[in-house]
Amino acid sequence: MTGRLARAVEELEHADLHGRHGRVRELIGLVAEATGLEAAVGETCLVAAGRNRPAVPAEVVGFREGRTLLMPLGDLQGIAPGRAVQATGRALRVPVGDALLGRVLDGLGRPLDGLAPVDEMEARSTQADPPDPLSRPRIKDRVRLGVRALDALVPCGRGQRLGIFAGSGVGKSSLLGMIAGSTSADVNVIALVGERGREVREFVERDLGEALERSVVVVATSDQPALVRIKAAYAATAIAEHFRDRGADVLLMMDSVTRVAMAQREVGLAVGEPPATRGYTPSVFALLPRLLERSGTSPAGSITALYTVLVDGDDMNEPIADAARSILDGHVVLSRRLAHAGHYPAIDVLQSVSRLQGELASREVQDAGIVVRRQLAALRDKEDLLAIGAYQSGADPVLDRALAQRDAIDAFLCQRVDAPSTLEDADEGLLALACGVAPDGAPTASIAGTTAPPVVPALTGPVALPPLGLSL
């Protein structure tokens, strides 16, 4: 059966033979109120925009005093009182299929790249339920991200969901592009929500590069209506679910969840929801788990998800960051201080954690990670004493070892965008650092003429460092 015939059969099966029409009564702000319209929440409607304009798609977002509240999915120009509103009987659907690989779509699933149309492709609803909890296979296999700092110290499993928390301009998009080009996943699905228009082409051509051939990019720039920005996140998730159901291992990257939450806040305030924490409405905190829980493992395949969270004012405890952190399976924190120092990727290892590290890494790699983290913690805890020259060598053996290996640790954690690593490279480099050897095999630098011991004391026993306050 050809794609066109299958599409026709599907249209007939879901045809709404009962015509349902209404009229625009009022248009206030972002919301149009219609009377006489029979439609359900989430249903797509078509609002007439005059003789010389195509109908504007809109979605039902609520009801008020017998009127249906609609939010347009396009330009409001041409909508006036008395304009006809027609219910379509279904929610928004987006094209899916292998032909999407290498394509760039907008938030409603329409092509932005000027290539072949997607009208005849199989369509899928953007709304879906997460996999049943008991049907999800356990996560046991690591997925290669190509970033040593992540693969070694914050490992990600196939089907895991990690959050990347950072302020603006710290390198989130560059990190996503680096991961997309070097990951071991079969398909990349990338959602750019609320991005600057200038950055979209830069990301596709510079950061994504050749990885576009096995990627699908969904874009909703910051000038798009709030509902379109929300739909971009759901459309990308639906496309990822299609490939997962076909047995593929999918890497879903969304930049950013915060802009999706801000768009939902606009919708909630427009329909009359009361503002709560920092102006976010209750529907925002209901949307996040519904969206984020759709990724993960299923009996057929997996969706490994990386969600960036744009923290307001670099406050890692702001409402959206806190809510996302409680849902996800780990978090990666990017530090502005490291970014300003030219440290790329600017991953703050001490604040980053993978909740599945014990399932994914061997005991030796886990122990080596603890050693390196202790050394980094010692350097951060005593950085004021080191800055003024008040520290005396020999007072703290852990700090002495950390000072001897500081350059080697920095070299291990820094990485060029065009130099991806493998899981074996990451593990071997981490084990070498824990043994007092630089990743290139040379002994680490000496302190006061004495080379650091090649073997670190066992991890059991008392720790030389007091409890540390590690927040930036």
GROMACS .gro file of C-alpha atoms in nm:
model
  472
    1MET     CA    1   0.000   0.000   0.000
    2THR     CA    2   0.149   0.332  -0.104
    3GLY     CA    3   0.194   0.617   0.139
    4ARG     CA    4  -0.077   0.824  -0.031
    5LEU     CA    5  -0.332   0.539  -0.020
    6ALA     CA    6  -0.251   0.462   0.343
    7ARG     CA    7  -0.296   0.829   0.427
    8ALA     CA    8  -0.634   0.835   0.250
    9VAL     CA    9  -0.752   0.525   0.436
   10GLU     CA   10  -0.645   0.676   0.766
   11GLU     CA   11  -0.829   0.999   0.687
   12LEU     CA   12  -1.148   0.804   0.610
   13GLU     CA   13  -1.122   0.601   0.930
   14HIS     CA   14  -1.091   0.916   1.141
   15ALA     CA   15  -1.326   1.135   0.938
   16ASP     CA   16  -1.567   1.343   1.143
   17LEU     CA   17  -1.891   1.324   0.945
   18HIS     CA   18  -2.066   1.561   1.180
   19GLY     CA   19  -1.964   1.913   1.082
   20ARG     CA   20  -1.895   2.126   1.389
   21HIS     CA   21  -1.868   2.499   1.343
   22GLY     CA   22  -1.861   2.805   1.560
   23ARG     CA   23  -1.790   3.177   1.543
   24VAL     CA   24  -1.521   3.396   1.692
   25ARG     CA   25  -1.671   3.608   1.966
   26GLU     CA   26  -1.368   3.785   2.115
   27LEU     CA   27  -0.992   3.797   2.075
   28ILE     CA   28  -0.805   3.919   2.381
   29GLY     CA   29  -0.429   3.891   2.395
   30LEU     CA   30  -0.332   3.540   2.288
   31VAL     CA   31  -0.675   3.379   2.330
   32ALA     CA   32  -0.969   3.372   2.089
   33GLU     CA   33  -1.313   3.295   2.233
   34ALA     CA   34  -1.559   3.107   2.010
   35THR     CA   35  -1.929   3.033   2.059
   36GLY     CA   36  -2.133   2.741   1.928
   37LEU     CA   37  -1.828   2.519   1.882
   38GLU     CA   38  -1.826   2.153   1.982
   39ALA     CA   39  -1.462   2.064   2.045
   40ALA     CA   40  -1.251   1.897   2.312
   41VAL     CA   41  -0.939   2.021   2.490
   42GLY     CA   42  -0.633   1.957   2.273
   43GLU     CA   43  -0.832   1.940   1.951
   44THR     CA   44  -0.712   2.139   1.650
   45CYS     CA   45  -0.951   2.384   1.486
   46LEU     CA   46  -0.930   2.603   1.176
   47VAL     CA   47  -1.015   2.972   1.214
   48ALA     CA   48  -1.106   3.163   0.898
   49ALA     CA   49  -0.882   3.467   0.842
   50GLY     CA   50  -1.054   3.638   0.550
   51ARG     CA   51  -1.071   3.598   0.174
   52ASN     CA   52  -0.706   3.634   0.090
   53ARG     CA   53  -0.559   3.446   0.385
   54PRO     CA   54  -0.545   3.074   0.463
   55ALA     CA   55  -0.726   2.949   0.771
   56VAL     CA   56  -0.526   2.975   1.093
   57PRO     CA   57  -0.489   2.652   1.292
   58ALA     CA   58  -0.571   2.687   1.661
   59GLU     CA   59  -0.592   2.452   1.955
   60VAL     CA   60  -0.862   2.429   2.220
   61VAL     CA   61  -0.702   2.515   2.554
   62GLY     CA   62  -1.005   2.555   2.780
   63PHE     CA   63  -1.360   2.674   2.831
   64ARG     CA   64  -1.509   2.975   3.003
   65GLU     CA   65  -1.879   3.048   3.064
   66GLY     CA   66  -1.994   2.836   2.771
   67ARG     CA   67  -1.729   2.966   2.531
   68THR     CA   68  -1.443   2.771   2.382
   69LEU     CA   69  -1.095   2.918   2.435
   70LEU     CA   70  -0.858   2.882   2.139
   71MET     CA   71  -0.492   2.967   2.105
   72PRO     CA   72  -0.372   3.015   1.745
   73LEU     CA   73  -0.084   2.807   1.610
   74GLY     CA   74   0.001   3.080   1.361
   75ASP     CA   75  -0.031   3.450   1.288
   76LEU     CA   76  -0.333   3.626   1.439
   77GLN     CA   77  -0.365   3.866   1.144
   78GLY     CA   78  -0.705   3.845   0.977
   79ILE     CA   79  -0.896   3.698   1.270
   80ALA     CA   80  -1.201   3.910   1.350
   81PRO     CA   81  -1.532   3.875   1.536
   82GLY     CA   82  -1.774   3.654   1.348
   83ARG     CA   83  -1.507   3.456   1.165
   84ALA     CA   84  -1.598   3.088   1.120
   85VAL     CA   85  -1.426   2.826   1.333
   86GLN     CA   86  -1.425   2.463   1.220
   87ALA     CA   87  -1.332   2.170   1.446
   88THR     CA   88  -1.114   1.903   1.284
   89GLY     CA   89  -1.193   1.629   1.537
   90ARG     CA   90  -0.829   1.541   1.612
   91ALA     CA   91  -0.517   1.667   1.786
   92LEU     CA   92  -0.205   1.785   1.605
   93ARG     CA   93  -0.024   1.514   1.408
   94VAL     CA   94   0.332   1.522   1.274
   95PRO     CA   95   0.500   1.322   0.995
   96VAL     CA   96   0.722   1.030   1.095
   97GLY     CA   97   0.942   0.787   0.905
   98ASP     CA   98   1.293   0.721   0.781
   99ALA     CA   99   1.255   0.993   0.518
  100LEU     CA  100   1.277   1.250   0.799
  101LEU     CA  101   1.646   1.174   0.857
  102GLY     CA  102   1.850   1.475   0.755
  103ARG     CA  103   1.548   1.706   0.762
  104VAL     CA  104   1.472   2.025   0.955
  105LEU     CA  105   1.107   2.078   1.057
  106ASP     CA  106   0.917   2.353   1.234
  107GLY     CA  107   0.720   2.306   1.555
  108LEU     CA  108   0.415   2.177   1.366
  109GLY     CA  109   0.607   1.922   1.161
  110ARG     CA  110   0.631   2.127   0.840
  111PRO     CA  111   0.964   2.133   0.649
  112LEU     CA  112   1.190   2.434   0.695
  113ASP     CA  113   1.475   2.318   0.472
  114GLY     CA  114   1.303   2.366   0.137
  115LEU     CA  115   1.334   1.998   0.048
  116ALA     CA  116   1.062   1.750  -0.048
  117PRO     CA  117   0.720   1.794   0.116
  118VAL     CA  118   0.615   1.559   0.394
  119ASP     CA  119   0.239   1.556   0.333
  120GLU     CA  120   0.232   1.196   0.210
  121MET     CA  121   0.431   1.053   0.499
  122GLU     CA  122   0.283   0.854   0.785
  123ALA     CA  123   0.149   1.082   1.058
  124ARG     CA  124   0.155   1.037   1.435
  125SER     CA  125  -0.021   1.225   1.713
  126THR     CA  126   0.198   1.442   1.931
  127GLN     CA  127   0.009   1.318   2.237
  128ALA     CA  128   0.097   0.977   2.380
  129ASP     CA  129   0.125   0.799   2.712
  130PRO     CA  130   0.463   0.700   2.857
  131PRO     CA  131   0.553   0.328   2.844
  132ASP     CA  132   0.409   0.119   3.125
  133PRO     CA  133   0.652   0.128   3.419
  134LEU     CA  134   0.672  -0.250   3.452
  135SER     CA  135   0.732  -0.297   3.079
  136ARG     CA  136   1.047  -0.083   3.080
  137PRO     CA  137   1.363  -0.296   3.064
  138ARG     CA  138   1.629  -0.207   3.320
  139ILE     CA  139   1.912   0.016   3.200
  140LYS     CA  140   2.238  -0.179   3.191
  141ASP     CA  141   2.434  -0.062   2.885
  142ARG     CA  142   2.631   0.259   2.857
  143VAL     CA  143   2.580   0.484   2.558
  144ARG     CA  144   2.886   0.668   2.426
  145LEU     CA  145   2.848   1.045   2.438
  146GLY     CA  146   3.200   1.117   2.315
  147VAL     CA  147   3.280   1.353   2.605
  148ARG     CA  148   3.543   1.215   2.846
  149ALA     CA  149   3.416   1.408   3.148
  150LEU     CA  150   3.068   1.259   3.100
  151ASP     CA  151   3.158   0.907   2.989
  152ALA     CA  152   3.402   0.863   3.280
  153LEU     CA  153   3.247   1.056   3.570
  154VAL     CA  154   2.878   1.102   3.476
  155PRO     CA  155   2.802   0.793   3.265
  156CYS     CA  156   2.477   0.777   3.070
  157GLY     CA  157   2.291   0.452   3.011
  158ARG     CA  158   2.093   0.354   2.705
  159GLY     CA  159   1.745   0.483   2.788
  160GLN     CA  160   1.855   0.718   3.067
  161ARG     CA  161   1.743   1.081   3.095
  162LEU     CA  162   2.003   1.341   3.187
  163GLY     CA  163   1.953   1.711   3.246
  164ILE     CA  164   2.217   1.965   3.140
  165PHE     CA  165   2.184   2.265   3.371
  166ALA     CA  166   2.347   2.593   3.273
  167GLY     CA  167   2.298   2.964   3.233
  168SER     CA  168   2.291   3.136   2.897
  169GLY     CA  169   2.610   3.144   2.693
  170VAL     CA  170   2.793   2.866   2.880
  171GLY     CA  171   2.813   2.617   2.591
  172LYS     CA  172   2.498   2.401   2.600
  173SER     CA  173   2.437   2.401   2.224
  174SER     CA  174   2.804   2.330   2.144
  175LEU     CA  175   2.801   2.038   2.389
  176LEU     CA  176   2.483   1.897   2.230
  177GLY     CA  177   2.637   1.925   1.884
  178MET     CA  178   2.951   1.748   2.002
  179ILE     CA  179   2.746   1.466   2.153
  180ALA     CA  180   2.525   1.433   1.843
  181GLY     CA  181   2.828   1.389   1.621
  182SER     CA  182   2.997   1.122   1.830
  183THR     CA  183   2.724   0.927   2.006
  184SER     CA  184   2.672   0.556   1.950
  185ALA     CA  185   2.293   0.598   1.916
  186ASP     CA  186   2.124   0.502   1.587
  187VAL     CA  187   1.918   0.820   1.542
  188ASN     CA  188   1.937   1.174   1.681
  189VAL     CA  189   1.619   1.378   1.732
  190ILE     CA  190   1.697   1.737   1.829
  191ALA     CA  191   1.441   1.993   1.945
  192LEU     CA  192   1.548   2.358   1.946
  193VAL     CA  193   1.277   2.538   2.143
  194GLY     CA  194   1.280   2.914   2.179
  195GLU     CA  195   1.621   2.950   2.011
  196ARG     CA  196   1.741   3.268   1.844
  197GLY     CA  197   1.683   3.247   1.471
  198ARG     CA  198   2.050   3.321   1.403
  199GLU     CA  199   2.164   3.019   1.604
  200VAL     CA  200   1.956   2.758   1.421
  201ARG     CA  201   2.164   2.751   1.101
  202GLU     CA  202   2.484   2.776   1.303
  203PHE     CA  203   2.385   2.471   1.506
  204VAL     CA  204   2.285   2.267   1.199
  205GLU     CA  205   2.592   2.350   0.989
  206ARG     CA  206   2.865   2.409   1.247
  207ASP     CA  207   2.778   2.201   1.553
  208LEU     CA  208   2.579   1.916   1.395
  209GLY     CA  209   2.769   1.893   1.065
  210GLU     CA  210   2.777   1.545   0.912
  211ALA     CA  211   2.567   1.403   1.196
  212LEU     CA  212   2.264   1.567   1.028
  213GLU     CA  213   2.241   1.263   0.800
  214ARG     CA  214   2.113   1.051   1.091
  215SER     CA  215   1.931   1.332   1.270
  216VAL     CA  216   1.592   1.501   1.269
  217VAL     CA  217   1.586   1.864   1.384
  218VAL     CA  218   1.265   2.028   1.508
  219VAL     CA  219   1.283   2.407   1.544
  220ALA     CA  220   1.055   2.664   1.707
  221THR     CA  221   1.231   3.000   1.735
  222SER     CA  222   1.158   3.252   2.007
  223ASP     CA  223   0.927   3.459   1.783
  224GLN     CA  224   0.685   3.168   1.736
  225PRO     CA  225   0.358   3.156   1.934
  226ALA     CA  226   0.382   2.996   2.276
  227LEU     CA  227   0.172   2.700   2.169
  228VAL     CA  228   0.402   2.629   1.873
  229ARG     CA  229   0.703   2.621   2.106
  230ILE     CA  230   0.526   2.368   2.325
  231LYS     CA  231   0.424   2.160   2.022
  232ALA     CA  232   0.787   2.150   1.904
  233ALA     CA  233   0.881   1.961   2.221
  234TYR     CA  234   0.591   1.719   2.179
  235ALA     CA  235   0.657   1.676   1.806
  236ALA     CA  236   1.024   1.586   1.864
  237THR     CA  237   0.922   1.338   2.135
  238ALA     CA  238   0.664   1.178   1.903
  239ILE     CA  239   0.924   1.141   1.625
  240ALA     CA  240   1.168   0.984   1.872
  241GLU     CA  241   0.894   0.745   1.988
  242HIS     CA  242   0.834   0.636   1.628
  243PHE     CA  243   1.198   0.535   1.581
  244ARG     CA  244   1.204   0.370   1.925
  245ASP     CA  245   0.898   0.162   1.839
  246ARG     CA  246   1.083   0.045   1.527
  247GLY     CA  247   1.359  -0.096   1.749
  248ALA     CA  248   1.613   0.187   1.718
  249ASP     CA  249   1.825   0.336   1.994
  250VAL     CA  250   1.736   0.706   1.979
  251LEU     CA  251   1.914   1.002   2.132
  252LEU     CA  252   1.663   1.281   2.202
  253MET     CA  253   1.814   1.622   2.276
  254MET     CA  254   1.593   1.913   2.377
  255ASP     CA  255   1.717   2.269   2.418
  256SER     CA  256   1.559   2.376   2.638
  257VAL     CA  257   1.298   2.248   2.884
  258THR     CA  258   1.295   2.588   3.052
  259ARG     CA  259   1.169   2.760   2.736
  260VAL     CA  260   0.896   2.496   2.706
  261ALA     CA  261   0.795   2.575   3.065
  262MET     CA  262   0.799   2.948   2.992
  263ALA     CA  263   0.574   2.891   2.689
  264GLN     CA  264   0.332   2.689   2.902
  265ARG     CA  265   0.335   2.972   3.157
  266GLU     CA  266   0.226   3.212   2.881
  267VAL     CA  267  -0.059   2.978   2.787
  268GLY     CA  268  -0.166   2.927   3.148
  269LEU     CA  269  -0.170   3.295   3.233
  270ALA     CA  270  -0.361   3.374   2.912
  271VAL     CA  271  -0.645   3.133   3.000
  272GLY     CA  272  -0.667   3.260   3.357
  273GLU     CA  273  -0.454   3.021   3.565
  274PRO     CA  274  -0.327   3.169   3.892
  275PRO     CA  275   0.049   3.226   3.903
  276ALA     CA  276   0.244   3.024   4.158
  277THR     CA  277   0.619   3.004   4.223
  278ARG     CA  278   0.800   3.282   4.033
  279GLY     CA  279   0.495   3.328   3.814
  280TYR     CA  280   0.485   2.970   3.686
  281THR     CA  281   0.131   2.831   3.673
  282PRO     CA  282   0.029   2.488   3.807
  283SER     CA  283  -0.004   2.350   3.453
  284VAL     CA  284   0.372   2.397   3.404
  285PHE     CA  285   0.454   2.151   3.682
  286ALA     CA  286   0.195   1.909   3.543
  287LEU     CA  287   0.343   1.933   3.191
  288LEU     CA  288   0.702   1.850   3.288
  289PRO     CA  289   0.649   1.489   3.406
  290ARG     CA  290   0.409   1.417   3.119
  291LEU     CA  291   0.673   1.526   2.870
  292LEU     CA  292   0.989   1.392   3.033
  293GLU     CA  293   0.848   1.050   3.126
  294ARG     CA  294   0.778   0.966   2.762
  295SER     CA  295   1.146   0.904   2.698
  296GLY     CA  296   1.331   0.601   2.829
  297THR     CA  297   1.336   0.230   2.754
  298SER     CA  298   1.056   0.022   2.605
  299PRO     CA  299   1.032  -0.345   2.502
  300ALA     CA  300   1.113  -0.245   2.141
  301GLY     CA  301   1.391   0.015   2.171
  302SER     CA  302   1.509   0.307   2.378
  303ILE     CA  303   1.514   0.686   2.392
  304THR     CA  304   1.819   0.826   2.568
  305ALA     CA  305   1.728   1.186   2.645
  306LEU     CA  306   1.939   1.493   2.718
  307TYR     CA  307   1.732   1.790   2.832
  308THR     CA  308   1.898   2.126   2.879
  309VAL     CA  309   1.766   2.346   3.159
  310LEU     CA  310   1.834   2.718   3.128
  311VAL     CA  311   1.873   2.822   3.491
  312ASP     CA  312   1.760   3.175   3.571
  313GLY     CA  313   2.044   3.385   3.709
  314ASP     CA  314   2.265   3.073   3.741
  315ASP     CA  315   2.042   2.964   4.031
  316MET     CA  316   2.047   2.585   4.024
  317ASN     CA  317   1.754   2.573   4.268
  318GLU     CA  318   1.508   2.783   4.070
  319PRO     CA  319   1.162   2.619   4.025
  320ILE     CA  320   1.202   2.460   3.681
  321ALA     CA  321   1.553   2.335   3.754
  322ASP     CA  322   1.439   2.186   4.083
  323ALA     CA  323   1.133   2.020   3.926
  324ALA     CA  324   1.333   1.878   3.632
  325ARG     CA  325   1.608   1.749   3.860
  326SER     CA  326   1.352   1.554   4.063
  327ILE     CA  327   1.218   1.382   3.749
  328LEU     CA  328   1.537   1.306   3.557
  329ASP     CA  329   1.789   1.027   3.616
  330GLY     CA  330   2.086   1.256   3.669
  331HIS     CA  331   2.211   1.606   3.601
  332VAL     CA  332   2.514   1.772   3.445
  333VAL     CA  333   2.601   2.123   3.562
  334LEU     CA  334   2.790   2.363   3.335
  335SER     CA  335   2.987   2.629   3.522
  336ARG     CA  336   3.012   2.987   3.397
  337ARG     CA  337   3.337   3.023   3.592
  338LEU     CA  338   3.494   2.734   3.400
  339ALA     CA  339   3.360   2.867   3.070
  340HIS     CA  340   3.514   3.209   3.134
  341ALA     CA  341   3.846   3.036   3.211
  342GLY     CA  342   3.844   2.872   2.867
  343HIS     CA  343   3.770   2.526   3.009
  344TYR     CA  344   3.561   2.338   2.751
  345PRO     CA  345   3.335   2.161   2.806
  346ALA     CA  346   3.261   2.364   3.119
  347ILE     CA  347   3.131   2.063   3.318
  348ASP     CA  348   3.139   2.106   3.694
  349VAL     CA  349   3.212   1.747   3.791
  350LEU     CA  350   3.148   1.802   4.163
  351GLN     CA  351   2.790   1.919   4.105
  352SER     CA  352   2.711   1.662   3.835
  353VAL     CA  353   2.581   1.314   3.909
  354SER     CA  354   2.438   1.013   3.728
  355ARG     CA  355   2.188   0.814   3.931
  356LEU     CA  356   2.277   0.499   3.738
  357GLN     CA  357   2.653   0.515   3.779
  358GLY     CA  358   2.653   0.205   3.998
  359GLU     CA  359   2.469   0.010   3.727
  360LEU     CA  360   2.683   0.124   3.435
  361ALA     CA  361   3.047   0.150   3.550
  362SER     CA  362   3.275  -0.122   3.685
  363ARG     CA  363   3.391  -0.113   4.047
  364GLU     CA  364   3.741  -0.004   3.941
  365VAL     CA  365   3.609   0.288   3.737
  366GLN     CA  366   3.374   0.392   4.019
  367ASP     CA  367   3.660   0.389   4.271
  368ALA     CA  368   3.880   0.588   4.034
  369GLY     CA  369   3.601   0.842   3.993
  370ILE     CA  370   3.575   0.883   4.371
  371VAL     CA  371   3.949   0.946   4.394
  372VAL     CA  372   3.939   1.216   4.126
  373ARG     CA  373   3.631   1.376   4.279
  374ARG     CA  374   3.803   1.390   4.621
  375GLN     CA  375   4.102   1.562   4.466
  376LEU     CA  376   3.882   1.816   4.290
  377ALA     CA  377   3.691   1.876   4.614
  378ALA     CA  378   4.015   1.933   4.802
  379LEU     CA  379   4.131   2.187   4.543
  380ARG     CA  380   3.803   2.374   4.561
  381ASP     CA  381   3.786   2.367   4.939
  382LYS     CA  382   4.136   2.507   4.982
  383GLU     CA  383   4.143   2.742   4.682
  384ASP     CA  384   4.146   3.053   4.903
  385LEU     CA  385   4.447   2.928   5.101
  386LEU     CA  386   4.626   2.838   4.780
  387ALA     CA  387   4.551   3.179   4.627
  388ILE     CA  388   4.718   3.370   4.912
  389GLY     CA  389   5.002   3.118   4.954
  390ALA     CA  390   4.897   3.017   5.305
  391TYR     CA  391   4.897   2.642   5.245
  392GLN     CA  392   5.201   2.446   5.363
  393SER     CA  393   5.292   2.135   5.163
  394GLY     CA  394   5.239   1.817   5.365
  395ALA     CA  395   4.947   1.946   5.574
  396ASP     CA  396   4.690   1.756   5.367
  397PRO     CA  397   4.801   1.444   5.173
  398VAL     CA  398   4.487   1.448   4.953
  399LEU     CA  399   4.548   1.811   4.858
  400ASP     CA  400   4.914   1.738   4.790
  401ARG     CA  401   4.817   1.467   4.548
  402ALA     CA  402   4.555   1.694   4.391
  403LEU     CA  403   4.812   1.969   4.336
  404ALA     CA  404   5.048   1.719   4.177
  405GLN     CA  405   4.778   1.603   3.937
  406ARG     CA  406   4.594   1.932   3.879
  407ASP     CA  407   4.727   1.985   3.527
  408ALA     CA  408   4.668   1.620   3.434
  409ILE     CA  409   4.308   1.635   3.562
  410ASP     CA  410   4.242   1.958   3.372
  411ALA     CA  411   4.384   1.804   3.055
  412PHE     CA  412   4.159   1.501   3.099
  413LEU     CA  413   3.844   1.707   3.158
  414CYS     CA  414   3.911   1.951   2.874
  415GLN     CA  415   3.833   1.836   2.521
  416ARG     CA  416   3.813   1.988   2.175
  417VAL     CA  417   3.479   1.986   1.996
  418ASP     CA  418   3.630   1.802   1.699
  419ALA     CA  419   3.808   1.538   1.910
  420PRO     CA  420   3.547   1.290   2.041
  421SER     CA  421   3.659   1.009   2.269
  422THR     CA  422   3.554   0.648   2.319
  423LEU     CA  423   3.434   0.476   2.635
  424GLU     CA  424   3.762   0.285   2.655
  425ASP     CA  425   3.965   0.608   2.633
  426ALA     CA  426   3.757   0.768   2.908
  427ASP     CA  427   3.789   0.469   3.144
  428GLU     CA  428   4.160   0.423   3.086
  429GLY     CA  429   4.230   0.792   3.138
  430LEU     CA  430   4.033   0.798   3.464
  431LEU     CA  431   4.211   0.489   3.597
  432ALA     CA  432   4.548   0.641   3.509
  433LEU     CA  433   4.465   0.959   3.701
  434ALA     CA  434   4.360   0.759   4.007
  435CYS     CA  435   4.697   0.580   3.999
  436GLY     CA  436   4.892   0.906   3.989
  437VAL     CA  437   4.979   0.876   3.619
  438ALA     CA  438   4.883   1.127   3.352
  439PRO     CA  439   4.652   0.990   3.079
  440ASP     CA  440   4.949   0.992   2.838
  441GLY     CA  441   5.139   0.751   3.066
  442ALA     CA  442   5.385   1.001   3.217
  443PRO     CA  443   5.410   1.050   3.597
  444THR     CA  444   5.227   1.353   3.726
  445ALA     CA  445   5.411   1.665   3.833
  446SER     CA  446   5.605   1.673   4.159
  447ILE     CA  447   5.556   1.891   4.464
  448ALA     CA  448   5.867   2.038   4.622
  449GLY     CA  449   6.078   1.792   4.421
  450THR     CA  450   5.889   1.480   4.531
  451THR     CA  451   5.688   1.284   4.276
  452ALA     CA  452   5.334   1.199   4.381
  453PRO     CA  453   5.289   0.835   4.483
  454PRO     CA  454   5.173   0.618   4.192
  455VAL     CA  455   4.903   0.441   4.394
  456VAL     CA  456   4.636   0.616   4.596
  457PRO     CA  457   4.546   0.479   4.941
  458ALA     CA  458   4.242   0.255   4.962
  459LEU     CA  459   3.906   0.428   4.960
  460THR     CA  460   3.803   0.273   5.289
  461GLY     CA  461   3.898   0.440   5.616
  462PRO     CA  462   3.883   0.799   5.738
  463VAL     CA  463   3.878   1.081   5.486
  464ALA     CA  464   4.117   1.370   5.537
  465LEU     CA  465   3.865   1.627   5.418
  466PRO     CA  466   3.582   1.764   5.631
  467PRO     CA  467   3.231   1.786   5.481
  468LEU     CA  468   3.256   2.029   5.190
  469GLY     CA  469   3.019   2.296   5.069
  470LEU     CA  470   3.058   2.237   4.697
  471SER     CA  471   2.808   2.485   4.555
  472LEU     CA  472   2.945   2.756   4.333
   0.00000   0.00000   0.00000
